[in-house]
Amino acid sequence: MKLESFFQYLEFEKRFSIHTITAYRKDLQQFMEYLSKALGIDQMQEVRHSHIRSFMVELITEGREARTVNRKLSTIKAYYRFLLRRGHLAEDPTLKVSAPKLPKRLPGAVRKEALQILFSEVTFPEGYEGKRDRLVLELLYATGMRRSELIALRPEDFNWAQQEILIRGKGGKERLVPIGKSLVLEVQDFIRWREELHGANKQKLLLLTAKGKPMYPKLVYNIVRKYLSAVSPDERLGPHALRHSFATHLSENGAELNAIKALLGHSSLASTQVYTHNSVERLRAVYQQAHPNAKGED
């Protein structure tokens, strides 16, 4: 079935690691065993798209996750592309096979207690970068803004008297988000530090690197991950985790879904409901624990 030539192609032409090639080998061996035992097929040329779908259904029936099924399908597709390019096949049966949809993975909300520790007990470095890093975390959690929106913030976007920020979101949409007095004072203090260090900034942005350049996405990610890792064991600790925490904590404290939708800058409630699913799960747990009918009592 041209297997060995395929593995040599992966090793010497594609330069895949031994670990990856081993995974490919296992996936193809499993597929071929299924073809032989379940369908009586011993030649890859005999395989049709219905046979591949049947294999995927078998995997799902066994309880394999969609991500695992997708990986095995990817291996099969790679093998058939190889056979097609080498002239061993006239057509590719995998073209009519679609991968199962993966469940959307959102970052978990960071616990309120962990964030309280972050802002009250974690020590930030002295000087501009320490103040900037703390402000990055404060703004993301206090407003639920996106990383791109944070990077684009300018001092004039703050209305000090009304204690609110003008945030420019996706598609040029703008929204006003309120902030507390303590954050207003922190931003004002930071601006003074920034002006002392960088002077009049031609970029006109609030947050800058130590060299006076605009912040960039990877830097924001690194800052957030560095400090959240100190207070949370979760592995998905980028800026979006703070946006999710903002929405989840509002929901847990009784905020209406439409209000959260407006604060996040969503165009539909469906998007907001995804961010607040943790609150629904916690409400379900409370219901199951406390409601007589949930416990099967009269």
PDB file of C-alpha atoms in Angstrom:
ATOM      1  CA  MET A   1       0.000   0.000   0.000  1.00  0.00           C
ATOM      2  CA  LYS A   2       3.022   2.276  -0.466  1.00  0.00           C
ATOM      3  CA  LEU A   3       3.195   2.898   3.271  1.00  0.00           C
ATOM      4  CA  GLU A   4       6.949   2.822   3.711  1.00  0.00           C
ATOM      5  CA  SER A   5       7.549   5.192   0.814  1.00  0.00           C
ATOM      6  CA  PHE A   6       5.040   7.561   2.436  1.00  0.00           C
ATOM      7  CA  PHE A   7       6.894   7.469   5.757  1.00  0.00           C
ATOM      8  CA  GLN A   8      10.212   8.048   3.975  1.00  0.00           C
ATOM      9  CA  TYR A   9       8.619  11.036   2.251  1.00  0.00           C
ATOM     10  CA  LEU A  10       7.553  12.426   5.643  1.00  0.00           C
ATOM     11  CA  GLU A  11      11.012  11.898   7.110  1.00  0.00           C
ATOM     12  CA  PHE A  12      13.308  13.036   4.301  1.00  0.00           C
ATOM     13  CA  GLU A  13      11.196  15.494   2.281  1.00  0.00           C
ATOM     14  CA  LYS A  14       8.805  16.926   4.839  1.00  0.00           C
ATOM     15  CA  ARG A  15      11.370  16.500   7.642  1.00  0.00           C
ATOM     16  CA  PHE A  16       8.776  15.520  10.201  1.00  0.00           C
ATOM     17  CA  SER A  17       9.974  14.406  13.626  1.00  0.00           C
ATOM     18  CA  ILE A  18      10.128  10.733  14.556  1.00  0.00           C
ATOM     19  CA  HIS A  19       7.348  11.358  17.061  1.00  0.00           C
ATOM     20  CA  THR A  20       5.052  12.778  14.354  1.00  0.00           C
ATOM     21  CA  ILE A  21       5.843   9.967  11.927  1.00  0.00           C
ATOM     22  CA  THR A  22       5.071   7.412  14.641  1.00  0.00           C
ATOM     23  CA  ALA A  23       1.682   9.049  15.185  1.00  0.00           C
ATOM     24  CA  TYR A  24       0.993   8.967  11.425  1.00  0.00           C
ATOM     25  CA  ARG A  25       1.971   5.297  11.335  1.00  0.00           C
ATOM     26  CA  LYS A  26      -0.394   4.374  14.171  1.00  0.00           C
ATOM     27  CA  ASP A  27      -3.285   6.291  12.616  1.00  0.00           C
ATOM     28  CA  LEU A  28      -2.861   4.609   9.221  1.00  0.00           C
ATOM     29  CA  GLN A  29      -2.459   1.174  10.747  1.00  0.00           C
ATOM     30  CA  GLN A  30      -5.680   1.649  12.689  1.00  0.00           C
ATOM     31  CA  PHE A  31      -7.478   2.802   9.533  1.00  0.00           C
ATOM     32  CA  MET A  32      -6.231  -0.149   7.511  1.00  0.00           C
ATOM     33  CA  GLU A  33      -7.172  -2.633  10.226  1.00  0.00           C
ATOM     34  CA  TYR A  34     -10.681  -1.193  10.204  1.00  0.00           C
ATOM     35  CA  LEU A  35     -10.883  -1.453   6.411  1.00  0.00           C
ATOM     36  CA  SER A  36      -9.752  -5.066   6.480  1.00  0.00           C
ATOM     37  CA  LYS A  37     -11.737  -6.367   9.455  1.00  0.00           C
ATOM     38  CA  ALA A  38     -14.935  -4.350   9.134  1.00  0.00           C
ATOM     39  CA  LEU A  39     -15.200  -3.822   5.383  1.00  0.00           C
ATOM     40  CA  GLY A  40     -13.025  -6.526   3.821  1.00  0.00           C
ATOM     41  CA  ILE A  41     -10.909  -3.953   1.945  1.00  0.00           C
ATOM     42  CA  ASP A  42      -7.175  -4.595   1.565  1.00  0.00           C
ATOM     43  CA  GLN A  43      -6.231  -2.066  -1.136  1.00  0.00           C
ATOM     44  CA  MET A  44      -6.265   1.705  -0.646  1.00  0.00           C
ATOM     45  CA  GLN A  45      -7.377   2.082  -4.260  1.00  0.00           C
ATOM     46  CA  GLU A  46     -10.667   0.414  -3.327  1.00  0.00           C
ATOM     47  CA  VAL A  47     -11.473   2.930  -0.608  1.00  0.00           C
ATOM     48  CA  ARG A  48     -14.353   5.342  -1.197  1.00  0.00           C
ATOM     49  CA  HIS A  49     -15.410   8.389   0.780  1.00  0.00           C
ATOM     50  CA  SER A  50     -18.221   6.368   2.404  1.00  0.00           C
ATOM     51  CA  HIS A  51     -15.641   3.968   3.852  1.00  0.00           C
ATOM     52  CA  ILE A  52     -13.694   6.839   5.422  1.00  0.00           C
ATOM     53  CA  ARG A  53     -16.882   8.294   6.895  1.00  0.00           C
ATOM     54  CA  SER A  54     -17.705   4.869   8.289  1.00  0.00           C
ATOM     55  CA  PHE A  55     -14.311   4.777  10.004  1.00  0.00           C
ATOM     56  CA  MET A  56     -14.919   8.210  11.537  1.00  0.00           C
ATOM     57  CA  VAL A  57     -18.355   7.156  12.798  1.00  0.00           C
ATOM     58  CA  GLU A  58     -16.756   4.109  14.391  1.00  0.00           C
ATOM     59  CA  LEU A  59     -14.241   6.321  16.199  1.00  0.00           C
ATOM     60  CA  ILE A  60     -16.944   8.665  17.468  1.00  0.00           C
ATOM     61  CA  THR A  61     -19.063   5.686  18.591  1.00  0.00           C
ATOM     62  CA  GLU A  62     -16.063   4.478  20.598  1.00  0.00           C
ATOM     63  CA  GLY A  63     -16.063   7.804  22.403  1.00  0.00           C
ATOM     64  CA  ARG A  64     -13.098   9.438  20.649  1.00  0.00           C
ATOM     65  CA  GLU A  65     -13.084  13.232  20.829  1.00  0.00           C
ATOM     66  CA  ALA A  66     -13.605  15.283  17.677  1.00  0.00           C
ATOM     67  CA  ARG A  67     -10.033  16.551  17.933  1.00  0.00           C
ATOM     68  CA  THR A  68      -8.701  12.979  17.810  1.00  0.00           C
ATOM     69  CA  VAL A  69     -10.952  12.039  14.897  1.00  0.00           C
ATOM     70  CA  ASN A  70      -9.804  15.151  13.024  1.00  0.00           C
ATOM     71  CA  ARG A  71      -6.171  14.237  13.554  1.00  0.00           C
ATOM     72  CA  LYS A  72      -6.688  10.741  12.153  1.00  0.00           C
ATOM     73  CA  LEU A  73      -8.609  12.152   9.181  1.00  0.00           C
ATOM     74  CA  SER A  74      -5.754  14.597   8.570  1.00  0.00           C
ATOM     75  CA  THR A  75      -3.332  11.655   8.445  1.00  0.00           C
ATOM     76  CA  ILE A  76      -5.518   9.810   5.941  1.00  0.00           C
ATOM     77  CA  LYS A  77      -5.838  12.925   3.792  1.00  0.00           C
ATOM     78  CA  ALA A  78      -2.052  13.395   3.779  1.00  0.00           C
ATOM     79  CA  TYR A  79      -1.538   9.794   2.685  1.00  0.00           C
ATOM     80  CA  TYR A  80      -4.030  10.079  -0.170  1.00  0.00           C
ATOM     81  CA  ARG A  81      -2.495  13.325  -1.379  1.00  0.00           C
ATOM     82  CA  PHE A  82       0.838  11.514  -1.461  1.00  0.00           C
ATOM     83  CA  LEU A  83      -0.609   8.602  -3.468  1.00  0.00           C
ATOM     84  CA  LEU A  84      -2.287  11.022  -5.889  1.00  0.00           C
ATOM     85  CA  ARG A  85       0.898  13.027  -6.502  1.00  0.00           C
ATOM     86  CA  ARG A  86       2.891   9.848  -7.086  1.00  0.00           C
ATOM     87  CA  GLY A  87       0.380   8.619  -9.645  1.00  0.00           C
ATOM     88  CA  HIS A  88      -0.887   5.659  -7.612  1.00  0.00           C
ATOM     89  CA  LEU A  89      -4.471   6.950  -7.638  1.00  0.00           C
ATOM     90  CA  ALA A  90      -6.733   8.662 -10.137  1.00  0.00           C
ATOM     91  CA  GLU A  91      -8.871  10.507  -7.570  1.00  0.00           C
ATOM     92  CA  ASP A  92      -8.824  11.414  -3.903  1.00  0.00           C
ATOM     93  CA  PRO A  93     -11.744   9.927  -1.878  1.00  0.00           C
ATOM     94  CA  THR A  94     -11.040  12.209   1.091  1.00  0.00           C
ATOM     95  CA  LEU A  95     -12.195  15.308  -0.818  1.00  0.00           C
ATOM     96  CA  LYS A  96     -15.818  14.453  -0.021  1.00  0.00           C
ATOM     97  CA  VAL A  97     -15.150  13.910   3.679  1.00  0.00           C
ATOM     98  CA  SER A  98     -15.613  16.766   6.146  1.00  0.00           C
ATOM     99  CA  ALA A  99     -13.977  16.872   9.543  1.00  0.00           C
ATOM    100  CA  PRO A 100     -16.195  16.883  12.653  1.00  0.00           C
ATOM    101  CA  LYS A 101     -16.679  20.310  14.164  1.00  0.00           C
ATOM    102  CA  LEU A 102     -14.520  20.998  17.162  1.00  0.00           C
ATOM    103  CA  PRO A 103     -16.173  22.400  20.271  1.00  0.00           C
ATOM    104  CA  LYS A 104     -15.191  26.016  20.736  1.00  0.00           C
ATOM    105  CA  ARG A 105     -12.682  26.251  23.550  1.00  0.00           C
ATOM    106  CA  LEU A 106     -12.893  29.417  25.550  1.00  0.00           C
ATOM    107  CA  PRO A 107     -10.521  30.384  28.324  1.00  0.00           C
ATOM    108  CA  GLY A 108     -11.916  29.685  31.749  1.00  0.00           C
ATOM    109  CA  ALA A 109     -12.742  32.640  33.923  1.00  0.00           C
ATOM    110  CA  VAL A 110     -10.054  33.398  36.466  1.00  0.00           C
ATOM    111  CA  ARG A 111     -11.503  33.128  39.975  1.00  0.00           C
ATOM    112  CA  LYS A 112     -12.347  36.383  41.727  1.00  0.00           C
ATOM    113  CA  GLU A 113     -10.187  35.380  44.680  1.00  0.00           C
ATOM    114  CA  ALA A 114      -7.196  34.866  42.386  1.00  0.00           C
ATOM    115  CA  LEU A 115      -7.631  38.299  40.831  1.00  0.00           C
ATOM    116  CA  GLN A 116      -7.960  39.879  44.266  1.00  0.00           C
ATOM    117  CA  ILE A 117      -4.625  38.319  45.194  1.00  0.00           C
ATOM    118  CA  LEU A 118      -3.125  39.554  41.919  1.00  0.00           C
ATOM    119  CA  PHE A 119      -4.041  43.177  42.533  1.00  0.00           C
ATOM    120  CA  SER A 120      -3.516  43.248  46.305  1.00  0.00           C
ATOM    121  CA  GLU A 121      -0.580  40.934  47.004  1.00  0.00           C
ATOM    122  CA  VAL A 122       1.495  40.403  43.845  1.00  0.00           C
ATOM    123  CA  THR A 123       4.467  42.762  43.673  1.00  0.00           C
ATOM    124  CA  PHE A 124       4.976  44.636  40.415  1.00  0.00           C
ATOM    125  CA  PRO A 125       8.434  46.001  39.519  1.00  0.00           C
ATOM    126  CA  GLU A 126       9.262  49.595  40.369  1.00  0.00           C
ATOM    127  CA  GLY A 127       9.259  52.086  37.509  1.00  0.00           C
ATOM    128  CA  TYR A 128       7.457  52.545  34.237  1.00  0.00           C
ATOM    129  CA  GLU A 129       7.160  48.920  33.106  1.00  0.00           C
ATOM    130  CA  GLY A 130       5.790  47.752  36.445  1.00  0.00           C
ATOM    131  CA  LYS A 131       3.161  50.489  36.425  1.00  0.00           C
ATOM    132  CA  ARG A 132       2.318  49.765  32.780  1.00  0.00           C
ATOM    133  CA  ASP A 133       1.976  46.033  33.345  1.00  0.00           C
ATOM    134  CA  ARG A 134      -0.355  46.506  36.282  1.00  0.00           C
ATOM    135  CA  LEU A 135      -2.431  48.981  34.274  1.00  0.00           C
ATOM    136  CA  VAL A 136      -2.677  46.516  31.375  1.00  0.00           C
ATOM    137  CA  LEU A 137      -4.181  43.916  33.737  1.00  0.00           C
ATOM    138  CA  GLU A 138      -6.432  46.447  35.468  1.00  0.00           C
ATOM    139  CA  LEU A 139      -7.865  47.781  32.210  1.00  0.00           C
ATOM    140  CA  LEU A 140      -8.492  44.372  30.671  1.00  0.00           C
ATOM    141  CA  TYR A 141     -10.321  43.080  33.739  1.00  0.00           C
ATOM    142  CA  ALA A 142     -12.150  46.315  34.630  1.00  0.00           C
ATOM    143  CA  THR A 143     -13.547  46.859  31.127  1.00  0.00           C
ATOM    144  CA  GLY A 144     -13.560  43.490  29.315  1.00  0.00           C
ATOM    145  CA  MET A 145     -11.916  45.129  26.320  1.00  0.00           C
ATOM    146  CA  ARG A 146     -10.114  43.124  23.657  1.00  0.00           C
ATOM    147  CA  ARG A 147      -6.340  43.112  23.341  1.00  0.00           C
ATOM    148  CA  SER A 148      -6.488  45.136  20.104  1.00  0.00           C
ATOM    149  CA  GLU A 149      -8.742  47.693  21.781  1.00  0.00           C
ATOM    150  CA  LEU A 150      -6.305  48.026  24.679  1.00  0.00           C
ATOM    151  CA  ILE A 151      -3.355  48.621  22.342  1.00  0.00           C
ATOM    152  CA  ALA A 152      -5.294  51.350  20.505  1.00  0.00           C
ATOM    153  CA  LEU A 153      -6.268  53.307  23.662  1.00  0.00           C
ATOM    154  CA  ARG A 154      -5.320  56.985  23.792  1.00  0.00           C
ATOM    155  CA  PRO A 155      -5.351  59.324  26.811  1.00  0.00           C
ATOM    156  CA  GLU A 156      -8.096  61.412  25.195  1.00  0.00           C
ATOM    157  CA  ASP A 157     -10.374  58.342  25.147  1.00  0.00           C
ATOM    158  CA  PHE A 158     -10.854  58.813  28.902  1.00  0.00           C
ATOM    159  CA  ASN A 159     -13.577  61.079  30.244  1.00  0.00           C
ATOM    160  CA  TRP A 160     -12.277  61.845  33.720  1.00  0.00           C
ATOM    161  CA  ALA A 161     -15.380  63.661  34.938  1.00  0.00           C
ATOM    162  CA  GLN A 162     -17.795  60.929  33.817  1.00  0.00           C
ATOM    163  CA  GLN A 163     -15.366  58.128  34.712  1.00  0.00           C
ATOM    164  CA  GLU A 164     -15.731  56.276  31.417  1.00  0.00           C
ATOM    165  CA  ILE A 165     -13.651  55.128  28.460  1.00  0.00           C
ATOM    166  CA  LEU A 166     -14.452  55.380  24.771  1.00  0.00           C
ATOM    167  CA  ILE A 167     -13.459  52.033  23.282  1.00  0.00           C
ATOM    168  CA  ARG A 168     -13.123  51.546  19.543  1.00  0.00           C
ATOM    169  CA  GLY A 169     -14.090  47.992  18.690  1.00  0.00           C
ATOM    170  CA  LYS A 170     -14.427  45.757  15.673  1.00  0.00           C
ATOM    171  CA  GLY A 171     -15.751  47.274  12.472  1.00  0.00           C
ATOM    172  CA  GLY A 172     -15.234  50.815  13.721  1.00  0.00           C
ATOM    173  CA  LYS A 173     -17.916  50.435  16.392  1.00  0.00           C
ATOM    174  CA  GLU A 174     -17.525  52.578  19.499  1.00  0.00           C
ATOM    175  CA  ARG A 175     -18.831  52.030  23.017  1.00  0.00           C
ATOM    176  CA  LEU A 176     -18.584  53.782  26.358  1.00  0.00           C
ATOM    177  CA  VAL A 177     -17.545  51.678  29.333  1.00  0.00           C
ATOM    178  CA  PRO A 178     -17.618  53.035  32.909  1.00  0.00           C
ATOM    179  CA  ILE A 179     -14.634  52.648  35.223  1.00  0.00           C
ATOM    180  CA  GLY A 180     -14.124  53.218  38.938  1.00  0.00           C
ATOM    181  CA  LYS A 181     -12.502  56.208  40.601  1.00  0.00           C
ATOM    182  CA  SER A 182      -9.433  54.210  41.668  1.00  0.00           C
ATOM    183  CA  LEU A 183      -8.718  53.185  38.076  1.00  0.00           C
ATOM    184  CA  VAL A 184      -9.151  56.784  36.906  1.00  0.00           C
ATOM    185  CA  LEU A 185      -6.492  57.880  39.402  1.00  0.00           C
ATOM    186  CA  GLU A 186      -4.219  55.024  38.374  1.00  0.00           C
ATOM    187  CA  VAL A 187      -4.457  55.945  34.682  1.00  0.00           C
ATOM    188  CA  GLN A 188      -3.777  59.607  35.443  1.00  0.00           C
ATOM    189  CA  ASP A 189      -0.748  58.662  37.536  1.00  0.00           C
ATOM    190  CA  PHE A 190       0.521  56.410  34.763  1.00  0.00           C
ATOM    191  CA  ILE A 191       0.173  59.180  32.170  1.00  0.00           C
ATOM    192  CA  ARG A 192       2.392  61.407  34.295  1.00  0.00           C
ATOM    193  CA  TRP A 193       5.006  58.640  34.492  1.00  0.00           C
ATOM    194  CA  ARG A 194       4.774  58.066  30.751  1.00  0.00           C
ATOM    195  CA  GLU A 195       5.245  61.736  29.935  1.00  0.00           C
ATOM    196  CA  GLU A 196       8.268  62.009  32.239  1.00  0.00           C
ATOM    197  CA  LEU A 197       9.878  59.009  30.547  1.00  0.00           C
ATOM    198  CA  HIS A 198       8.883  59.526  26.921  1.00  0.00           C
ATOM    199  CA  GLY A 199       7.885  63.181  26.723  1.00  0.00           C
ATOM    200  CA  ALA A 200       5.351  64.139  24.077  1.00  0.00           C
ATOM    201  CA  ASN A 201       4.596  60.862  22.365  1.00  0.00           C
ATOM    202  CA  LYS A 202       4.043  61.182  18.636  1.00  0.00           C
ATOM    203  CA  GLN A 203       2.132  57.887  18.639  1.00  0.00           C
ATOM    204  CA  LYS A 204      -0.536  59.452  20.890  1.00  0.00           C
ATOM    205  CA  LEU A 205      -1.173  56.050  22.489  1.00  0.00           C
ATOM    206  CA  LEU A 206      -1.657  55.396  26.181  1.00  0.00           C
ATOM    207  CA  LEU A 207       0.444  52.246  26.501  1.00  0.00           C
ATOM    208  CA  LEU A 208       3.982  52.090  25.177  1.00  0.00           C
ATOM    209  CA  THR A 209       7.002  49.840  25.361  1.00  0.00           C
ATOM    210  CA  ALA A 210       9.976  50.887  27.478  1.00  0.00           C
ATOM    211  CA  LYS A 211      11.469  52.402  24.311  1.00  0.00           C
ATOM    212  CA  GLY A 212       8.421  54.529  23.591  1.00  0.00           C
ATOM    213  CA  LYS A 213       7.062  52.348  20.782  1.00  0.00           C
ATOM    214  CA  PRO A 214       3.439  51.160  20.472  1.00  0.00           C
ATOM    215  CA  MET A 215       2.557  48.015  22.402  1.00  0.00           C
ATOM    216  CA  TYR A 216       2.186  44.894  20.252  1.00  0.00           C
ATOM    217  CA  PRO A 217      -0.073  41.827  20.719  1.00  0.00           C
ATOM    218  CA  LYS A 218       2.608  39.367  21.818  1.00  0.00           C
ATOM    219  CA  LEU A 219       3.884  41.752  24.489  1.00  0.00           C
ATOM    220  CA  VAL A 220       0.390  42.167  25.941  1.00  0.00           C
ATOM    221  CA  TYR A 221      -0.059  38.384  25.915  1.00  0.00           C
ATOM    222  CA  ASN A 222       3.264  37.839  27.690  1.00  0.00           C
ATOM    223  CA  ILE A 223       2.447  40.397  30.374  1.00  0.00           C
ATOM    224  CA  VAL A 224      -0.957  38.894  31.099  1.00  0.00           C
ATOM    225  CA  ARG A 225       0.277  35.314  31.127  1.00  0.00           C
ATOM    226  CA  LYS A 226       3.235  36.148  33.372  1.00  0.00           C
ATOM    227  CA  TYR A 227       1.113  37.632  36.130  1.00  0.00           C
ATOM    228  CA  LEU A 228      -1.959  35.406  35.875  1.00  0.00           C
ATOM    229  CA  SER A 229       0.308  32.346  36.065  1.00  0.00           C
ATOM    230  CA  ALA A 230       1.337  33.535  39.505  1.00  0.00           C
ATOM    231  CA  VAL A 231      -2.222  33.273  40.837  1.00  0.00           C
ATOM    232  CA  SER A 232      -4.011  30.717  38.629  1.00  0.00           C
ATOM    233  CA  PRO A 233      -3.187  27.125  37.544  1.00  0.00           C
ATOM    234  CA  ASP A 234      -5.209  27.432  34.327  1.00  0.00           C
ATOM    235  CA  GLU A 235      -3.168  26.928  31.149  1.00  0.00           C
ATOM    236  CA  ARG A 236      -5.178  29.347  28.988  1.00  0.00           C
ATOM    237  CA  LEU A 237      -4.219  32.630  30.552  1.00  0.00           C
ATOM    238  CA  GLY A 238      -4.012  35.164  27.740  1.00  0.00           C
ATOM    239  CA  PRO A 239      -5.787  38.534  27.571  1.00  0.00           C
ATOM    240  CA  HIS A 240      -9.033  36.853  26.540  1.00  0.00           C
ATOM    241  CA  ALA A 241      -9.179  35.112  29.918  1.00  0.00           C
ATOM    242  CA  LEU A 242      -9.622  38.523  31.554  1.00  0.00           C
ATOM    243  CA  ARG A 243     -12.350  39.478  29.069  1.00  0.00           C
ATOM    244  CA  HIS A 244     -14.097  36.230  29.903  1.00  0.00           C
ATOM    245  CA  SER A 245     -13.615  36.836  33.635  1.00  0.00           C
ATOM    246  CA  PHE A 246     -15.118  40.322  33.282  1.00  0.00           C
ATOM    247  CA  ALA A 247     -18.272  38.930  31.655  1.00  0.00           C
ATOM    248  CA  THR A 248     -18.568  35.903  33.930  1.00  0.00           C
ATOM    249  CA  HIS A 249     -18.159  37.861  37.160  1.00  0.00           C
ATOM    250  CA  LEU A 250     -20.721  40.437  36.042  1.00  0.00           C
ATOM    251  CA  SER A 251     -23.166  37.642  35.260  1.00  0.00           C
ATOM    252  CA  GLU A 252     -22.555  35.923  38.593  1.00  0.00           C
ATOM    253  CA  ASN A 253     -23.304  39.185  40.384  1.00  0.00           C
ATOM    254  CA  GLY A 254     -26.666  39.555  38.646  1.00  0.00           C
ATOM    255  CA  ALA A 255     -25.888  41.831  35.684  1.00  0.00           C
ATOM    256  CA  GLU A 256     -28.407  41.564  32.856  1.00  0.00           C
ATOM    257  CA  LEU A 257     -27.232  39.842  29.696  1.00  0.00           C
ATOM    258  CA  ASN A 258     -28.066  42.868  27.543  1.00  0.00           C
ATOM    259  CA  ALA A 259     -25.898  45.092  29.741  1.00  0.00           C
ATOM    260  CA  ILE A 260     -22.971  42.673  29.483  1.00  0.00           C
ATOM    261  CA  LYS A 261     -23.516  42.527  25.709  1.00  0.00           C
ATOM    262  CA  ALA A 262     -23.233  46.317  25.468  1.00  0.00           C
ATOM    263  CA  LEU A 263     -20.127  46.449  27.667  1.00  0.00           C
ATOM    264  CA  LEU A 264     -18.385  43.757  25.606  1.00  0.00           C
ATOM    265  CA  GLY A 265     -19.329  45.394  22.301  1.00  0.00           C
ATOM    266  CA  HIS A 266     -21.115  42.316  20.970  1.00  0.00           C
ATOM    267  CA  SER A 267     -23.560  42.610  18.096  1.00  0.00           C
ATOM    268  CA  SER A 268     -25.679  39.650  19.231  1.00  0.00           C
ATOM    269  CA  LEU A 269     -26.729  38.067  22.513  1.00  0.00           C
ATOM    270  CA  ALA A 270     -25.568  34.685  21.243  1.00  0.00           C
ATOM    271  CA  SER A 271     -21.956  35.867  21.449  1.00  0.00           C
ATOM    272  CA  THR A 272     -22.440  37.105  25.002  1.00  0.00           C
ATOM    273  CA  GLN A 273     -24.056  33.862  26.149  1.00  0.00           C
ATOM    274  CA  VAL A 274     -20.944  31.966  25.116  1.00  0.00           C
ATOM    275  CA  TYR A 275     -18.790  34.121  27.381  1.00  0.00           C
ATOM    276  CA  THR A 276     -21.077  33.652  30.356  1.00  0.00           C
ATOM    277  CA  HIS A 277     -21.576  29.875  30.153  1.00  0.00           C
ATOM    278  CA  ASN A 278     -19.619  29.414  33.381  1.00  0.00           C
ATOM    279  CA  SER A 279     -22.331  31.291  35.244  1.00  0.00           C
ATOM    280  CA  VAL A 280     -25.001  28.997  33.835  1.00  0.00           C
ATOM    281  CA  GLU A 281     -23.014  25.953  34.930  1.00  0.00           C
ATOM    282  CA  ARG A 282     -22.686  27.344  38.454  1.00  0.00           C
ATOM    283  CA  LEU A 283     -26.408  28.114  38.599  1.00  0.00           C
ATOM    284  CA  ARG A 284     -27.101  24.542  37.474  1.00  0.00           C
ATOM    285  CA  ALA A 285     -24.879  23.204  40.235  1.00  0.00           C
ATOM    286  CA  VAL A 286     -26.698  25.342  42.826  1.00  0.00           C
ATOM    287  CA  TYR A 287     -30.062  24.167  41.484  1.00  0.00           C
ATOM    288  CA  GLN A 288     -29.103  20.509  41.602  1.00  0.00           C
ATOM    289  CA  GLN A 289     -27.830  20.886  45.146  1.00  0.00           C
ATOM    290  CA  ALA A 290     -30.669  22.954  46.535  1.00  0.00           C
ATOM    291  CA  HIS A 291     -33.895  22.248  44.644  1.00  0.00           C
ATOM    292  CA  PRO A 292     -36.025  19.314  45.904  1.00  0.00           C
ATOM    293  CA  ASN A 293     -37.063  18.204  42.422  1.00  0.00           C
ATOM    294  CA  ALA A 294     -33.465  18.180  41.209  1.00  0.00           C
ATOM    295  CA  LYS A 295     -32.603  15.714  43.956  1.00  0.00           C
ATOM    296  CA  GLY A 296     -35.574  13.518  43.214  1.00  0.00           C
ATOM    297  CA  GLU A 297     -37.409  14.413  46.444  1.00  0.00           C
ATOM    298  CA  ASP A 298     -41.133  15.007  46.813  1.00  0.00           C
TER     299      ASP A 298
END
